[in-house]
CSV table of C-alpha atoms and ligand atoms in Angstrom, one decimal:
chain,number,residue,atom,x,y,z
X,1,UNK,CA,-0.1,-0.7,-0.1
X,2,UNK,CA,0.7,3.6,-0.6
X,3,UNK,CA,1.6,5.9,1.9
X,4,UNK,CA,1.8,9.7,1.0
X,5,UNK,CA,3.7,11.7,4.1
X,6,UNK,CA,5.5,14.2,1.5
X,7,UNK,CA,6.0,14.7,-1.3
X,8,UNK,CA,8.7,12.7,-1.7
X,9,UNK,CA,6.4,9.6,-1.9
X,10,UNK,CA,5.3,10.4,-5.2
X,11,UNK,CA,7.6,10.5,-8.5
X,12,UNK,CA,6.6,12.8,-11.7
X,13,UNK,CA,5.1,10.8,-14.0
X,14,UNK,CA,2.4,10.0,-10.4
X,15,UNK,CA,2.1,13.9,-10.5
X,16,UNK,CA,1.6,14.6,-13.8
X,17,UNK,CA,-0.6,11.0,-13.8
X,18,UNK,CA,-2.5,13.0,-10.7
X,19,UNK,CA,-2.6,16.7,-11.8
X,20,UNK,CA,-4.8,15.7,-15.5
X,21,UNK,CA,-6.3,13.2,-13.6
X,22,UNK,CA,-7.5,15.8,-11.3
X,23,UNK,CA,-8.4,17.9,-15.1
X,24,UNK,CA,-9.7,14.7,-15.5
X,25,UNK,CA,-12.8,14.6,-12.2
X,26,UNK,CA,-12.6,18.4,-12.3
X,27,UNK,CA,-14.4,18.4,-15.9
X,28,UNK,CA,-16.2,14.7,-15.7
X,29,UNK,CA,-16.8,13.7,-12.0
X,30,UNK,CA,-17.7,10.4,-11.5
X,31,UNK,CA,-19.3,9.9,-8.1
X,32,UNK,CA,-19.2,6.1,-8.6
X,33,UNK,CA,-15.7,6.2,-7.4
X,34,UNK,CA,-15.7,5.8,-4.0
X,35,UNK,CA,-18.8,4.1,-3.6
X,36,UNK,CA,-18.6,1.5,-1.0
X,37,UNK,CA,-15.1,3.6,0.8
X,38,UNK,CA,-14.5,4.5,4.0
X,39,UNK,CA,-12.3,7.3,4.4
X,40,UNK,CA,-10.8,8.7,7.8
X,41,UNK,CA,-10.1,12.3,8.2
X,42,UNK,CA,-8.8,13.4,11.2
X,43,UNK,CA,-7.7,17.0,12.6
X,44,UNK,CA,-5.3,17.0,15.4
X,45,UNK,CA,-4.3,20.8,14.5
X,46,UNK,CA,-6.9,23.6,12.7
X,47,UNK,CA,-8.2,23.9,9.6
X,48,UNK,CA,-10.5,24.8,6.5
X,49,UNK,CA,-9.8,24.1,4.0
X,50,UNK,CA,-8.2,21.3,3.7
X,51,UNK,CA,-10.6,19.3,5.7
X,52,UNK,CA,-13.4,20.9,4.1
X,53,UNK,CA,-12.2,19.9,-0.2
X,54,UNK,CA,-11.0,16.4,1.7
X,55,UNK,CA,-13.9,15.8,2.5
X,56,UNK,CA,-15.9,16.7,-0.2
X,57,UNK,CA,-13.7,15.0,-2.7
X,58,UNK,CA,-14.8,11.7,-0.5
X,59,UNK,CA,-18.8,12.7,-0.6
X,60,UNK,CA,-18.2,13.7,-4.5
X,61,UNK,CA,-16.9,10.4,-5.5
X,62,UNK,CA,-19.0,8.5,-3.4
X,63,UNK,CA,-17.2,7.5,-0.9
X,64,UNK,CA,-18.2,8.4,3.2
X,65,UNK,CA,-16.1,10.4,6.0
X,66,UNK,CA,-15.4,9.1,9.5
X,67,UNK,CA,-13.5,10.9,11.9
X,68,UNK,CA,-12.7,14.6,14.3
X,69,UNK,CA,-11.9,18.3,13.6
X,70,UNK,CA,-10.5,19.0,17.2
X,71,UNK,CA,-7.4,15.3,17.9
X,72,UNK,CA,-7.4,17.0,21.7
X,73,UNK,CA,-11.1,15.6,22.0
X,74,UNK,CA,-10.2,12.3,22.3
X,75,UNK,CA,-9.1,9.9,23.4
X,76,UNK,CA,-5.5,10.7,22.5
X,77,UNK,CA,-5.9,13.4,23.8
X,78,UNK,CA,-8.0,13.8,26.2
X,79,UNK,CA,-7.0,9.6,28.0
X,80,UNK,CA,-3.7,9.8,26.9
X,81,UNK,CA,-3.5,7.7,24.1
X,82,UNK,CA,-0.4,7.8,21.7
X,83,UNK,CA,-0.8,7.8,18.4
X,84,UNK,CA,0.4,4.4,17.2
X,85,UNK,CA,-2.6,3.2,19.4
X,86,UNK,CA,-5.0,6.0,17.8
X,87,UNK,CA,-4.0,5.5,14.6
X,88,UNK,CA,-3.5,1.0,14.9
X,89,UNK,CA,-7.4,1.9,15.4
X,90,UNK,CA,-8.9,3.9,13.3
X,91,UNK,CA,-6.8,2.6,10.2
X,92,UNK,CA,-9.2,-1.0,11.6
X,93,UNK,CA,-12.4,1.1,10.4
X,94,UNK,CA,-11.5,2.5,7.8
X,95,UNK,CA,-10.0,2.2,4.2
X,96,UNK,CA,-7.5,5.7,3.0
X,97,UNK,CA,-6.5,7.8,6.7
X,98,UNK,CA,-6.7,11.0,6.4
X,99,UNK,CA,-4.8,13.3,8.9
X,100,UNK,CA,-3.3,16.7,10.5
X,101,UNK,CA,-1.3,17.5,13.5
X,102,UNK,CA,0.9,19.9,14.9
X,103,UNK,CA,4.2,17.4,15.3
X,104,UNK,CA,6.5,17.4,11.9
X,105,UNK,CA,7.4,13.9,11.2
X,106,UNK,CA,4.3,12.9,13.2
X,107,UNK,CA,1.8,11.0,9.8
X,108,UNK,CA,4.7,9.3,8.4
X,109,UNK,CA,5.0,7.1,12.4
X,110,UNK,CA,1.9,6.8,11.8
X,111,UNK,CA,1.6,5.0,8.5
X,112,UNK,CA,4.2,2.9,10.1
X,113,UNK,CA,0.8,1.5,12.5
X,114,UNK,CA,-1.6,2.0,9.6
X,115,UNK,CA,-3.5,-0.9,8.5
X,116,UNK,CA,-4.4,1.1,4.8
X,117,UNK,CA,-2.6,4.6,2.9
X,118,UNK,CA,-1.3,7.6,6.1
X,119,UNK,CA,-2.1,10.5,3.4
X,120,UNK,CA,-0.9,13.6,5.1
X,121,UNK,CA,-2.6,16.7,5.3
X,122,UNK,CA,0.6,19.1,7.0
X,123,UNK,CA,2.8,17.7,9.4
X,124,UNK,CA,4.4,21.4,11.4
X,125,UNK,CA,6.8,22.5,9.6
X,126,UNK,CA,7.4,19.3,7.7
X,127,UNK,CA,6.0,18.8,4.6
X,128,UNK,CA,2.3,19.4,2.6
X,129,UNK,CA,1.8,17.1,0.0
X,130,UNK,CA,-2.0,17.4,-0.7
X,131,UNK,CA,-1.7,20.9,-0.7
X,132,UNK,CA,1.5,21.0,-3.5
X,133,UNK,CA,-0.6,18.6,-5.7
X,134,UNK,CA,-3.2,21.3,-6.2
X,135,UNK,CA,-0.7,23.6,-6.4
X,136,UNK,CA,0.6,22.2,-9.2
X,137,UNK,CA,-2.3,21.0,-10.8
X,138,UNK,CA,-3.1,25.4,-10.2
X,139,UNK,CA,0.4,26.1,-11.8
X,140,UNK,CA,-0.7,24.2,-14.6
X,141,UNK,CA,-4.5,24.6,-15.9
X,142,UNK,CA,-3.5,28.3,-15.5
X,143,UNK,CA,0.4,27.9,-17.5
X,144,UNK,CA,-0.2,24.5,-19.1
X,145,UNK,CA,3.3,23.2,-18.1
X,146,UNK,CA,5.5,22.5,-15.2
X,147,UNK,CA,7.8,22.7,-16.8
X,148,UNK,CA,10.7,25.1,-17.1
X,149,UNK,CA,8.4,28.1,-15.0
X,150,UNK,CA,10.3,30.8,-13.2
X,151,UNK,CA,8.6,30.5,-9.3
X,152,UNK,CA,8.8,32.8,-6.4
X,153,UNK,CA,7.9,32.2,-3.1
X,154,UNK,CA,7.5,34.8,-0.6
X,155,UNK,CA,7.2,35.1,3.0
X,156,UNK,CA,7.4,32.9,6.0
X,157,UNK,CA,10.1,30.3,4.5
X,158,UNK,CA,10.7,28.8,7.6
X,159,UNK,CA,8.3,27.3,8.8
X,160,UNK,CA,5.9,27.0,5.5
X,161,UNK,CA,5.3,23.4,4.3
X,162,UNK,CA,3.6,24.3,1.6
X,163,UNK,CA,6.6,25.7,0.4
X,164,UNK,CA,9.1,22.3,1.4
X,165,UNK,CA,6.5,19.9,-0.6
X,166,UNK,CA,6.0,22.4,-3.7
X,167,UNK,CA,10.0,22.9,-4.3
X,168,UNK,CA,10.6,19.6,-3.7
X,169,UNK,CA,7.9,18.8,-6.4
X,170,UNK,CA,8.7,21.5,-8.9
X,171,UNK,CA,12.4,20.2,-8.7
X,172,UNK,CA,11.8,18.0,-10.3
X,173,UNK,CA,10.2,20.2,-13.9
X,174,UNK,CA,13.2,21.5,-14.7
X,175,UNK,CA,10.9,24.8,-12.6
X,176,UNK,CA,13.4,28.1,-11.6
X,177,UNK,CA,13.2,29.6,-8.1
X,178,UNK,CA,13.1,33.7,-6.4
X,179,UNK,CA,13.2,32.5,-2.2
X,180,UNK,CA,11.5,36.8,-0.8
X,181,UNK,CA,11.7,36.3,3.0
X,182,UNK,CA,13.0,38.0,6.4
X,183,UNK,CA,16.4,36.3,7.4
X,184,UNK,CA,14.9,34.3,10.1
X,185,UNK,CA,12.6,32.7,7.9
X,186,UNK,CA,14.5,32.3,4.7
X,187,UNK,CA,14.0,28.1,3.4
X,188,UNK,CA,16.3,26.2,6.5
X,189,UNK,CA,19.7,24.9,5.3
X,190,UNK,CA,19.1,20.9,4.1
X,191,UNK,CA,16.3,22.5,1.4
X,192,UNK,CA,18.7,25.1,0.2
X,193,UNK,CA,21.6,22.1,0.4
X,194,UNK,CA,19.1,20.0,-1.8
X,195,UNK,CA,18.3,21.7,-4.2
X,196,UNK,CA,22.4,22.3,-4.5
X,197,UNK,CA,23.1,18.9,-5.2
X,198,UNK,CA,19.9,19.2,-7.5
X,199,UNK,CA,22.0,21.8,-9.3
X,200,UNK,CA,18.3,23.6,-9.3
X,201,UNK,CA,18.4,27.6,-10.2
X,202,UNK,CA,17.3,30.3,-7.9
X,203,UNK,CA,18.3,32.6,-5.9
X,204,UNK,CA,17.2,34.7,-3.0
X,205,UNK,CA,16.0,38.2,-3.2
X,206,UNK,CA,14.9,41.2,0.2
X,207,UNK,CA,11.8,42.5,-2.1
X,208,UNK,CA,9.2,41.2,-4.4
X,209,UNK,CA,9.2,44.4,-7.2
X,210,UNK,CA,12.7,43.1,-8.4
X,211,UNK,CA,12.0,39.7,-10.0
X,212,UNK,CA,7.9,40.2,-10.6
X,213,UNK,CA,8.4,41.1,-13.9
X,214,UNK,CA,10.3,38.3,-15.4
X,215,UNK,CA,7.6,35.4,-13.7
X,216,UNK,CA,5.5,32.5,-14.4
X,217,UNK,CA,3.9,32.3,-10.8
X,218,UNK,CA,4.0,34.1,-7.4
X,219,UNK,CA,3.5,32.4,-4.6
X,220,UNK,CA,2.7,34.3,-1.6
X,221,UNK,CA,2.0,32.9,1.9
X,222,UNK,CA,1.2,33.8,5.1
X,223,UNK,CA,3.8,34.5,8.5
X,224,UNK,CA,2.8,31.7,10.5
X,225,UNK,CA,1.1,33.5,13.8
X,226,UNK,CA,0.7,30.3,15.7
X,227,UNK,CA,5.1,29.1,15.2
X,228,UNK,CA,6.1,32.3,17.5
X,229,UNK,CA,5.8,34.3,20.6
X,230,UNK,CA,2.9,37.2,19.2
X,231,UNK,CA,6.3,39.8,20.1
X,232,UNK,CA,8.8,38.3,17.4
X,233,UNK,CA,5.4,37.8,15.3
X,234,UNK,CA,4.4,41.5,15.0
X,235,UNK,CA,7.6,43.1,14.2
X,236,UNK,CA,8.1,40.2,11.2
X,237,UNK,CA,4.6,39.5,9.7
X,238,UNK,CA,3.6,42.6,7.5
X,239,UNK,CA,7.7,41.8,6.1
X,240,UNK,CA,6.8,41.3,2.2
X,241,UNK,CA,2.8,42.9,1.3
X,242,UNK,CA,2.0,42.8,-2.5
X,243,UNK,CA,-0.9,45.3,-4.2
X,244,UNK,CA,-1.9,45.9,-7.2
X,245,UNK,CA,0.0,48.8,-8.7
X,246,UNK,CA,3.3,46.2,-8.6
X,247,UNK,CA,1.8,44.6,-11.1
X,248,UNK,CA,1.3,47.1,-13.7
X,249,UNK,CA,4.2,45.8,-16.0
X,250,UNK,CA,3.8,41.8,-15.5
X,251,UNK,CA,3.6,39.1,-17.7
X,252,UNK,CA,0.0,38.4,-19.4
X,253,UNK,CA,0.5,34.8,-18.1
X,254,UNK,CA,1.6,35.3,-14.3
X,255,UNK,CA,-0.5,33.8,-11.4
X,256,UNK,CA,-0.4,34.6,-8.0
X,257,UNK,CA,-1.1,32.1,-6.2
X,258,UNK,CA,-1.5,30.9,-1.4
X,259,UNK,CA,-1.9,28.4,0.3
X,260,UNK,CA,-4.4,30.3,2.4
X,261,UNK,CA,-5.3,31.4,4.6
X,262,UNK,CA,-3.8,34.6,3.9
X,263,UNK,CA,-3.5,38.0,6.9
X,264,UNK,CA,-2.2,40.7,5.2
X,265,UNK,CA,-0.2,39.9,2.4
X,266,UNK,CA,-2.5,40.1,-0.1
X,267,UNK,CA,-3.9,42.9,-0.7
X,268,UNK,CA,-7.7,42.4,-1.6
X,269,UNK,CA,-7.5,44.8,-5.1
X,270,UNK,CA,-4.8,42.6,-6.2
X,271,UNK,CA,-8.0,40.1,-6.5
X,272,UNK,CA,-9.8,42.4,-9.3
X,273,UNK,CA,-6.6,41.9,-11.1
X,274,UNK,CA,-6.3,38.6,-13.5
X,275,UNK,CA,-3.7,37.6,-12.1
X,276,UNK,CA,-4.9,36.7,-8.3
X,277,UNK,CA,-5.6,32.9,-8.9
X,278,UNK,CA,-5.5,31.5,-5.1
X,279,UNK,CA,-9.6,31.1,-4.9
X,280,UNK,CA,-9.2,29.0,-8.2
X,281,UNK,CA,-6.5,27.5,-6.2
X,282,UNK,CA,-8.4,26.6,-2.8
X,283,UNK,CA,-11.3,25.4,-4.9
X,284,UNK,CA,-8.7,22.8,-7.0
X,285,UNK,CA,-8.3,21.5,-3.6
X,286,UNK,CA,-11.0,19.4,-4.3
X,287,UNK,CA,-10.2,17.6,-7.8
X,288,UNK,CA,-6.8,17.0,-6.9
X,289,UNK,CA,-6.8,15.8,-3.3
X,290,UNK,CA,-10.0,13.6,-5.5
X,291,UNK,CA,-7.1,12.7,-7.9
X,292,UNK,CA,-4.8,11.2,-5.2
X,293,UNK,CA,-8.0,8.5,-3.9
X,294,UNK,CA,-7.9,7.3,-7.3
X,295,UNK,CA,-4.1,6.6,-6.9
X,296,UNK,CA,-4.4,5.5,-3.3
X,297,UNK,CA,-8.1,3.8,-3.0
X,298,UNK,CA,-9.0,2.9,-6.8
X,299,UNK,CA,-7.1,1.1,-10.2
X,300,UNK,CA,-8.3,3.6,-11.7
X,301,UNK,CA,-5.6,5.6,-12.7
X,302,UNK,CA,-6.4,8.2,-15.5
X,303,UNK,CA,-10.7,7.8,-15.2
W,1,LIG,N1,-4.1,25.3,2.5
W,1,LIG,C1,-4.1,24.7,3.6
W,1,LIG,O1,-3.7,23.8,4.2
W,1,LIG,O2,-5.5,25.1,4.6
W,1,LIG,P1,-5.7,25.1,6.1
W,1,LIG,O3,-5.1,25.6,6.6
W,1,LIG,O4,-7.2,25.9,5.9
W,1,LIG,O5,-6.5,23.7,5.8
């Protein structure tokens, strides 16, 4: 069975298959694909988009969902049960185990005790592979290719698990990266070393304006309040803010993406421009997660 704990668990051809399947499912819904399948959706950390789009994905494919969105009220949270025991029990009720957890490595641990495929919906600041699938799908939809794009990442690149997963995936497609972050929120060293080893082109910048006209994709992120003390957060939170006046001379194919939620890093005047794609991107979470479930739970690749 196939666990999706890190984006590295998927090969380039599997990523391409998921993107093309998501496209097909968006155009032509398959209401019976997960008939009689029960999927566990277990959230030990807050979520709006990941949980609701995943549960929508399952239900629209004819499957059903069990689980919780407040891990603190479970036996694990209230009675001291270990994650390993909880996973063994819940996986025995279900065909797949989708989870989010605040600790890095929690999904990997769960995969060691689960009798069904584990899908990581975000583990601390580590990985968010299903977000990457919808990001790739959104990029493919708007650019017509994943190959050879110029992609900037802005904001909290240190704790931003969506950035960590997406740079690893786009590294398979000869993309060039621009990293824009306050020094305290720079990309982690281990990921920079990985990019160097793979000879991926990247550069580090201190402003959006200096590079924005070269880009195909501008991937904004929020500073993650929950990972800072309040004084530090207030000092750092509005480091990079995108507004419509900065988009006056950009390439016509530019798309601004954001995993959401946004705080103040994208001014609402950007929403009215043809470059904003973050709400469509969030909706694409349903199709990308459906495509992943098709890959993990059925043999109907390329439905
Ligand atoms: N993008 C994302 O992971 O959003 P949620 O935290 O709302 O799931």
